[in-house]
Amino acid sequence: MGKIIPYSELARQHQINLLEHKRREYREREDYLARLRKLLFKIEGQMRQAEFLQLQVFQDLAETFKIPLKFPSLGDRVGLQEFFATDPLLLILKEFLADRLTAAQCQQKIMELPQKTTAPEGA
């Protein structure tokens, strides 16, 4: 005849197996999350680099037309959004870069900028 295993031993073995299973399940998810975090960090770095290069386009164009352009801190996302929404040069350049202005129209509007900013209030 076979040996009879007490219920308490079966319950103990079940709990141990359950703990081991949950540990494996947790470790798999934790390893997956770690890989995703690493990938996200790389992607975020690449996005920041691409954003910086996009800002450089605006800076280069401002220098070409000799218009001072002082960006807020690159870490100030809200400041950058406000700057892009209010700066007249950036508004013109965004229109051009979005293909809503021709190069000639863009150049004309940019050339009018210094006149607008230096013109007296009542003019």
Short mmCIF file of the C-alpha atoms (twelve columns), coordinates in Angstrom:
data_MODEL
# 
_entry.id   MODEL 
# 
loop_
_atom_site.group_PDB 
_atom_site.id 
_atom_site.type_symbol 
_atom_site.label_atom_id 
_atom_site.label_alt_id 
_atom_site.label_comp_id 
_atom_site.label_asym_id 
_atom_site.label_seq_id 
_atom_site.Cartn_x 
_atom_site.Cartn_y 
_atom_site.Cartn_z 
_atom_site.pdbx_PDB_model_num 
ATOM 1   C CA . MET A 1   0.000  0.000   0.000   1 
ATOM 2   C CA . GLY A 2   0.975  3.576   -0.648  1 
ATOM 3   C CA . LYS A 3   1.980  6.008   1.981   1 
ATOM 4   C CA . ILE A 4   -0.736 8.474   3.006   1 
ATOM 5   C CA . ILE A 5   0.344  12.119  2.865   1 
ATOM 6   C CA . PRO A 6   -1.262 14.296  5.498   1 
ATOM 7   C CA . TYR A 7   -3.430 17.197  4.322   1 
ATOM 8   C CA . SER A 8   -1.234 19.735  6.128   1 
ATOM 9   C CA . GLU A 9   1.776  18.535  4.100   1 
ATOM 10  C CA . LEU A 10  -0.205 18.829  0.840   1 
ATOM 11  C CA . ALA A 11  -1.365 22.334  1.780   1 
ATOM 12  C CA . ARG A 12  2.220  23.309  2.694   1 
ATOM 13  C CA . GLN A 13  3.536  21.974  -0.637  1 
ATOM 14  C CA . HIS A 14  0.783  23.797  -2.522  1 
ATOM 15  C CA . GLN A 15  1.661  27.075  -0.787  1 
ATOM 16  C CA . ILE A 16  5.359  26.628  -1.556  1 
ATOM 17  C CA . ASN A 17  4.588  25.896  -5.221  1 
ATOM 18  C CA . LEU A 18  2.277  28.898  -5.375  1 
ATOM 19  C CA . LEU A 19  4.984  31.130  -3.879  1 
ATOM 20  C CA . GLU A 20  7.560  29.870  -6.370  1 
ATOM 21  C CA . HIS A 21  5.144  30.366  -9.262  1 
ATOM 22  C CA . LYS A 22  4.312  33.924  -8.176  1 
ATOM 23  C CA . ARG A 23  8.011  34.725  -7.758  1 
ATOM 24  C CA . ARG A 24  8.742  33.544  -11.329 1 
ATOM 25  C CA . GLU A 25  5.729  35.462  -12.629 1 
ATOM 26  C CA . TYR A 26  6.834  38.608  -10.789 1 
ATOM 27  C CA . ARG A 27  10.463 38.312  -11.946 1 
ATOM 28  C CA . GLU A 28  9.388  37.872  -15.577 1 
ATOM 29  C CA . ARG A 29  7.279  41.025  -15.412 1 
ATOM 30  C CA . GLU A 30  10.004 42.900  -13.543 1 
ATOM 31  C CA . ASP A 31  12.597 41.911  -16.153 1 
ATOM 32  C CA . TYR A 32  10.194 42.941  -18.918 1 
ATOM 33  C CA . LEU A 33  9.605  46.292  -17.226 1 
ATOM 34  C CA . ALA A 34  13.345 46.835  -16.825 1 
ATOM 35  C CA . ARG A 35  13.871 46.217  -20.548 1 
ATOM 36  C CA . LEU A 36  11.015 48.593  -21.391 1 
ATOM 37  C CA . ARG A 37  12.437 51.284  -19.074 1 
ATOM 38  C CA . LYS A 38  15.818 50.942  -20.743 1 
ATOM 39  C CA . LEU A 39  14.230 51.200  -24.192 1 
ATOM 40  C CA . LEU A 40  12.113 54.168  -23.099 1 
ATOM 41  C CA . PHE A 41  15.228 55.919  -21.772 1 
ATOM 42  C CA . LYS A 42  16.977 55.426  -25.132 1 
ATOM 43  C CA . ILE A 43  13.947 56.630  -27.075 1 
ATOM 44  C CA . GLU A 44  13.531 59.650  -24.808 1 
ATOM 45  C CA . GLY A 45  17.181 60.533  -25.367 1 
ATOM 46  C CA . GLN A 46  16.744 60.268  -29.123 1 
ATOM 47  C CA . MET A 47  13.585 62.386  -28.969 1 
ATOM 48  C CA . ARG A 48  15.356 65.091  -26.944 1 
ATOM 49  C CA . GLN A 49  18.189 65.106  -29.485 1 
ATOM 50  C CA . ALA A 50  15.718 65.418  -32.367 1 
ATOM 51  C CA . GLU A 51  13.862 68.223  -30.554 1 
ATOM 52  C CA . PHE A 52  17.139 70.044  -30.017 1 
ATOM 53  C CA . LEU A 53  17.967 69.717  -33.714 1 
ATOM 54  C CA . GLN A 54  14.506 71.083  -34.587 1 
ATOM 55  C CA . LEU A 55  15.111 74.084  -32.325 1 
ATOM 56  C CA . GLN A 56  18.454 74.567  -34.034 1 
ATOM 57  C CA . VAL A 57  16.626 75.057  -37.362 1 
ATOM 58  C CA . PHE A 58  14.712 77.975  -35.860 1 
ATOM 59  C CA . GLN A 59  17.891 79.371  -34.303 1 
ATOM 60  C CA . ASP A 60  19.787 79.132  -37.612 1 
ATOM 61  C CA . LEU A 61  16.989 80.902  -39.493 1 
ATOM 62  C CA . ALA A 62  16.799 83.650  -36.867 1 
ATOM 63  C CA . GLU A 63  20.569 84.183  -37.143 1 
ATOM 64  C CA . THR A 64  20.335 84.299  -40.942 1 
ATOM 65  C CA . PHE A 65  17.801 87.119  -40.737 1 
ATOM 66  C CA . LYS A 66  19.702 88.765  -37.835 1 
ATOM 67  C CA . ILE A 67  16.710 88.573  -35.499 1 
ATOM 68  C CA . PRO A 68  17.552 87.832  -31.865 1 
ATOM 69  C CA . LEU A 69  15.872 84.689  -30.610 1 
ATOM 70  C CA . LYS A 70  16.301 83.684  -26.962 1 
ATOM 71  C CA . PHE A 71  14.748 80.328  -26.180 1 
ATOM 72  C CA . PRO A 72  13.661 79.562  -22.611 1 
ATOM 73  C CA . SER A 73  15.461 76.789  -20.775 1 
ATOM 74  C CA . LEU A 74  15.219 73.521  -22.708 1 
ATOM 75  C CA . GLY A 75  13.822 71.873  -19.579 1 
ATOM 76  C CA . ASP A 76  10.958 74.381  -19.420 1 
ATOM 77  C CA . ARG A 77  8.395  72.636  -21.628 1 
ATOM 78  C CA . VAL A 78  5.600  75.079  -20.789 1 
ATOM 79  C CA . GLY A 79  7.893  78.043  -21.431 1 
ATOM 80  C CA . LEU A 80  8.856  76.616  -24.814 1 
ATOM 81  C CA . GLN A 81  5.208  76.068  -25.750 1 
ATOM 82  C CA . GLU A 82  4.325  79.626  -24.769 1 
ATOM 83  C CA . PHE A 83  7.365  80.963  -26.627 1 
ATOM 84  C CA . PHE A 84  6.380  79.117  -29.810 1 
ATOM 85  C CA . ALA A 85  2.783  80.332  -29.459 1 
ATOM 86  C CA . THR A 86  3.668  84.009  -28.993 1 
ATOM 87  C CA . ASP A 87  6.946  84.837  -30.727 1 
ATOM 88  C CA . PRO A 88  6.155  86.483  -34.108 1 
ATOM 89  C CA . LEU A 89  9.220  85.060  -35.870 1 
ATOM 90  C CA . LEU A 90  8.471  81.542  -34.701 1 
ATOM 91  C CA . LEU A 91  4.847  81.845  -35.766 1 
ATOM 92  C CA . ILE A 92  5.950  82.799  -39.280 1 
ATOM 93  C CA . LEU A 93  8.571  80.063  -39.449 1 
ATOM 94  C CA . LYS A 94  6.103  77.445  -38.182 1 
ATOM 95  C CA . GLU A 95  3.667  78.455  -40.926 1 
ATOM 96  C CA . PHE A 96  6.423  78.153  -43.523 1 
ATOM 97  C CA . LEU A 97  7.727  74.828  -42.227 1 
ATOM 98  C CA . ALA A 98  4.159  73.475  -42.210 1 
ATOM 99  C CA . ASP A 99  3.864  74.364  -45.924 1 
ATOM 100 C CA . ARG A 100 1.249  77.061  -45.353 1 
ATOM 101 C CA . LEU A 101 3.560  79.800  -46.705 1 
ATOM 102 C CA . THR A 102 5.847  79.840  -49.709 1 
ATOM 103 C CA . ALA A 103 9.494  80.724  -49.221 1 
ATOM 104 C CA . ALA A 104 8.867  84.143  -50.801 1 
ATOM 105 C CA . GLN A 105 5.885  84.829  -48.531 1 
ATOM 106 C CA . CYS A 106 7.877  83.729  -45.504 1 
ATOM 107 C CA . GLN A 107 10.825 85.944  -46.428 1 
ATOM 108 C CA . GLN A 108 8.487  88.908  -46.962 1 
ATOM 109 C CA . LYS A 109 6.792  88.449  -43.591 1 
ATOM 110 C CA . ILE A 110 10.141 88.104  -41.856 1 
ATOM 111 C CA . MET A 111 11.424 91.263  -43.503 1 
ATOM 112 C CA . GLU A 112 8.335  93.108  -42.228 1 
ATOM 113 C CA . LEU A 113 9.001  91.958  -38.643 1 
ATOM 114 C CA . PRO A 114 11.686 94.485  -37.683 1 
ATOM 115 C CA . GLN A 115 9.537  97.290  -39.118 1 
ATOM 116 C CA . LYS A 116 6.576  96.179  -37.005 1 
ATOM 117 C CA . THR A 117 8.621  95.855  -33.833 1 
ATOM 118 C CA . THR A 118 10.384 99.216  -34.289 1 
ATOM 119 C CA . ALA A 119 7.363  101.172 -35.548 1 
ATOM 120 C CA . PRO A 120 5.808  103.679 -33.101 1 
ATOM 121 C CA . GLU A 121 2.623  102.623 -31.328 1 
ATOM 122 C CA . GLY A 122 0.180  104.821 -33.268 1 
ATOM 123 C CA . ALA A 123 1.489  103.948 -36.747 1 
# 
